[in-house]
mmCIF file of C-alpha atoms in Angstrom:
data_model
loop_
_atom_site.group_PDB
_atom_site.id
_atom_site.type_symbol
_atom_site.label_atom_id
_atom_site.label_comp_id
_atom_site.label_asym_id
_atom_site.label_seq_id
_atom_site.Cartn_x
_atom_site.Cartn_y
_atom_site.Cartn_z
ATOM 1 C CA MET A 146 177.035 99.147 181.379
ATOM 2 C CA ILE A 147 177.101 101.872 178.591
ATOM 3 C CA ASP A 148 177.645 99.811 175.538
ATOM 4 C CA PHE A 149 174.590 97.386 176.929
ATOM 5 C CA LEU A 150 172.350 100.532 176.784
ATOM 6 C CA LEU A 151 173.923 101.391 173.399
ATOM 7 C CA PHE A 152 173.165 97.986 172.175
ATOM 8 C CA ILE A 153 169.304 98.517 173.909
ATOM 9 C CA LEU A 154 168.593 101.428 171.805
ATOM 10 C CA ILE A 155 169.732 100.965 168.646
ATOM 11 C CA SER A 156 167.951 97.304 168.906
ATOM 12 C CA PHE A 157 164.456 99.270 169.400
ATOM 13 C CA VAL A 158 165.369 101.766 166.428
ATOM 14 C CA PHE A 159 165.693 98.524 164.689
ATOM 15 C CA LEU A 160 162.811 96.791 165.972
ATOM 16 C CA PHE A 161 160.848 99.476 165.514
ATOM 17 C CA HIS A 162 161.391 100.276 161.455
ATOM 18 C CA LEU A 163 160.111 96.679 161.153
ATOM 19 C CA SER A 164 156.354 96.446 160.184
ATOM 20 C CA TRP A 165 155.880 93.610 162.149
ATOM 21 C CA PHE A 166 157.155 94.826 165.373
ATOM 22 C CA GLN A 167 155.033 98.347 164.477
ATOM 23 C CA THR A 168 151.854 95.990 164.445
ATOM 24 C CA LYS A 169 152.631 94.306 167.584
ATOM 25 C CA ILE A 170 152.677 98.335 169.244
ATOM 26 C CA ALA A 171 149.739 99.016 167.525
ATOM 27 C CA LYS A 172 147.587 96.075 169.090
ATOM 28 C CA PHE A 173 148.765 96.845 172.513
ATOM 29 C CA VAL A 174 147.658 99.822 172.210
ATOM 30 C CA SER A 175 144.565 99.013 170.494
ATOM 31 C CA SER A 176 143.862 97.075 173.670
ATOM 32 C CA TYR A 177 144.825 100.129 176.421
ATOM 33 C CA TYR A 178 142.133 101.992 174.315
ATOM 34 C CA SER A 179 139.288 98.902 173.980
ATOM 35 C CA ILE A 180 139.208 99.143 177.887
ATOM 36 C CA GLU A 181 139.782 102.854 178.192
ATOM 37 C CA LEU A 182 136.788 103.170 175.820
ATOM 38 C CA GLY A 183 134.722 100.155 176.795
ATOM 39 C CA ALA A 184 134.334 99.290 172.540
ATOM 40 C CA SER A 185 136.524 96.866 170.440
ATOM 41 C CA LEU A 186 138.900 98.664 169.306
ATOM 42 C CA GLU A 187 141.526 96.111 166.641
ATOM 43 C CA ILE A 188 144.342 97.526 163.922
ATOM 44 C CA SER A 189 145.063 94.296 162.209
ATOM 45 C CA LYS A 190 148.860 95.574 160.542
ATOM 46 C CA LEU A 191 150.590 99.368 161.312
ATOM 47 C CA LYS A 192 153.397 100.160 158.936
ATOM 48 C CA ILE A 193 155.161 103.615 159.996
ATOM 49 C CA ASN A 194 157.181 105.108 156.778
ATOM 50 C CA ALA A 195 159.882 107.420 158.513
ATOM 51 C CA PHE A 196 157.434 109.566 159.831
ATOM 52 C CA GLU A 197 156.081 110.380 155.403
ATOM 53 C CA SER A 198 153.138 107.902 155.684
ATOM 54 C CA ILE A 199 151.313 105.599 157.357
ATOM 55 C CA GLU A 200 149.328 102.454 156.639
ATOM 56 C CA LEU A 201 146.546 100.824 158.281
ATOM 57 C CA GLU A 202 145.347 97.628 157.535
ATOM 58 C CA GLY A 203 141.927 96.422 159.221
ATOM 59 C CA LEU A 204 140.989 99.081 161.590
ATOM 60 C CA PHE A 205 137.645 97.584 163.485
ATOM 61 C CA VAL A 206 135.762 100.111 166.140
ATOM 62 C CA THR A 207 132.489 99.280 167.403
ATOM 63 C CA ASP A 208 130.379 101.893 169.323
ATOM 64 C CA LEU A 209 129.419 100.648 173.513
ATOM 65 C CA HIS A 210 126.236 98.888 172.182
ATOM 66 C CA ASP A 211 128.902 96.861 170.548
ATOM 67 C CA ASP A 212 127.707 97.517 167.575
ATOM 68 C CA THR A 213 129.546 98.617 164.215
ATOM 69 C CA LEU A 214 130.477 102.100 164.135
ATOM 70 C CA LEU A 215 133.704 102.108 161.951
ATOM 71 C CA TYR A 216 135.378 99.383 159.951
ATOM 72 C CA ALA A 217 138.273 100.340 157.292
ATOM 73 C CA PRO A 218 140.140 97.617 155.763
ATOM 74 C CA ASN A 219 143.135 100.324 154.503
ATOM 75 C CA ILE A 220 143.564 103.674 155.576
ATOM 76 C CA SER A 221 146.644 105.946 154.660
ATOM 77 C CA ILE A 222 147.829 109.188 156.587
ATOM 78 C CA ASN A 223 150.219 110.777 154.192
ATOM 79 C CA ILE A 224 152.222 113.281 156.633
ATOM 80 C CA LYS A 225 153.105 116.615 155.886
ATOM 81 C CA ASP A 226 155.123 117.755 158.783
ATOM 82 C CA ILE A 227 155.415 117.378 162.724
ATOM 83 C CA ASN A 228 156.776 120.427 164.754
ATOM 84 C CA LEU A 229 157.321 118.517 168.285
ATOM 85 C CA GLU A 230 158.620 122.136 169.378
ATOM 86 C CA LYS A 231 155.711 123.894 167.885
ATOM 87 C CA GLN A 232 153.428 121.314 169.052
ATOM 88 C CA VAL A 233 152.153 121.165 165.292
ATOM 89 C CA ALA A 234 150.852 117.405 163.258
ATOM 90 C CA LYS A 235 150.356 119.002 159.547
ATOM 91 C CA ILE A 236 148.510 115.481 157.817
ATOM 92 C CA SER A 237 148.463 116.408 153.502
ATOM 93 C CA CYS A 238 145.976 113.683 153.188
ATOM 94 C CA LEU A 239 144.176 111.002 155.326
ATOM 95 C CA GLU A 240 142.555 108.093 152.978
ATOM 96 C CA LEU A 241 139.749 105.552 153.528
ATOM 97 C CA LEU A 242 139.446 102.724 151.520
ATOM 98 C CA ARG A 243 136.166 101.015 151.090
ATOM 99 C CA PRO A 244 135.513 102.050 155.007
ATOM 100 C CA THR A 245 132.139 101.347 156.639
ATOM 101 C CA ILE A 246 130.786 103.797 158.452
ATOM 102 C CA LYS A 247 127.615 103.176 160.960
ATOM 103 C CA LEU A 248 126.434 106.418 162.968
ATOM 104 C CA LYS A 249 123.414 105.971 165.355
ATOM 105 C CA LYS A 250 120.792 107.676 167.697
ATOM 106 C CA TYR A 251 120.106 104.590 170.027
ATOM 107 C CA LYS A 252 116.530 104.365 171.253
ATOM 108 C CA ASN A 253 116.346 106.797 174.436
ATOM 109 C CA GLU A 254 119.478 108.104 173.542
ATOM 110 C CA GLU A 255 120.578 111.839 172.404
ATOM 111 C CA ILE A 256 123.687 111.701 171.398
ATOM 112 C CA LEU A 257 125.343 109.926 167.974
ATOM 113 C CA ASN A 258 126.918 106.521 168.750
ATOM 114 C CA PHE A 259 130.756 107.932 167.838
ATOM 115 C CA GLN A 260 130.323 110.722 170.914
ATOM 116 C CA PHE A 261 131.967 108.403 173.422
ATOM 117 C CA ILE A 262 135.189 108.590 171.832
ATOM 118 C CA ILE A 263 135.354 112.457 171.495
ATOM 119 C CA ASP A 264 134.363 113.083 175.523
ATOM 120 C CA TYR A 265 137.552 110.763 176.255
ATOM 121 C CA PHE A 266 139.693 112.946 174.107
ATOM 122 C CA SER A 267 138.003 116.616 174.908
ATOM 123 C CA THR A 268 140.136 118.091 177.770
ATOM 124 C CA ASN A 269 138.694 120.125 180.485
ATOM 125 C CA SER A 270 138.725 123.195 180.445
ATOM 126 C CA ASP A 271 142.057 124.310 183.206
ATOM 127 C CA GLU A 272 143.957 121.245 181.435
ATOM 128 C CA LYS A 273 143.589 122.765 177.227
ATOM 129 C CA SER A 274 146.050 121.020 175.105
ATOM 130 C CA ASN A 275 148.436 123.221 173.012
ATOM 131 C CA PHE A 276 148.617 120.244 170.325
ATOM 132 C CA THR A 277 147.326 120.590 167.067
ATOM 133 C CA LEU A 278 146.545 118.137 164.482
ATOM 134 C CA LEU A 279 145.814 119.883 161.248
ATOM 135 C CA ILE A 280 143.908 117.477 157.899
ATOM 136 C CA GLU A 281 144.557 119.008 154.902
ATOM 137 C CA ASP A 282 142.448 116.780 152.870
ATOM 138 C CA VAL A 283 139.879 113.522 153.550
ATOM 139 C CA GLU A 284 139.564 110.899 150.968
ATOM 140 C CA LEU A 285 136.858 107.650 151.479
ATOM 141 C CA TYR A 286 136.899 106.121 147.929
ATOM 142 C CA ASN A 287 133.647 103.337 147.837
ATOM 143 C CA ALA A 288 132.468 103.864 150.656
ATOM 144 C CA LYS A 289 129.361 102.379 152.961
ATOM 145 C CA PHE A 290 127.823 105.421 155.094
ATOM 146 C CA SER A 291 124.764 104.564 157.584
ATOM 147 C CA TYR A 292 123.008 106.878 159.728
ATOM 148 C CA LYS A 293 120.138 105.867 161.302
ATOM 149 C CA ASP A 294 117.919 107.741 164.615
ATOM 150 C CA TYR A 295 116.174 104.838 166.356
ATOM 151 C CA ASN A 296 114.086 107.639 168.095
ATOM 152 C CA LYS A 297 112.710 109.252 164.680
ATOM 153 C CA ASP A 298 109.064 107.483 163.798
ATOM 154 C CA LYS A 299 108.578 105.517 160.766
#
């Protein structure tokens, strides 16, 4: 029995190093959050390089009106440090290549179209998380950014 469990563990570790397996996990997670958030969240490809970097391809997120909130063909995340004991993750650089970012305030709404994501991941005051995520540098290359407030008179 121990041999079988050891085989399963080794197989999982081996599979986790394969990009297609990482992508399958990313698609499963993005599908889960699509349902949770009530908006589309898709990832075409994921590659984790020994906890040094993460490469995402084809990240697509819609708002609650089913319009594009973010599309990023390529995202690179350089991990500086992950300390589970101190509950801290440090990212040296978050790089988005050719992203399209569309911020909107829809007619008769007072909040921006990404507020639902902030609300979902915000904790109640009684459930405060001690985990800290630090990002040292964010770089956008050839970005398309738009902001529209449909409550403003033209």
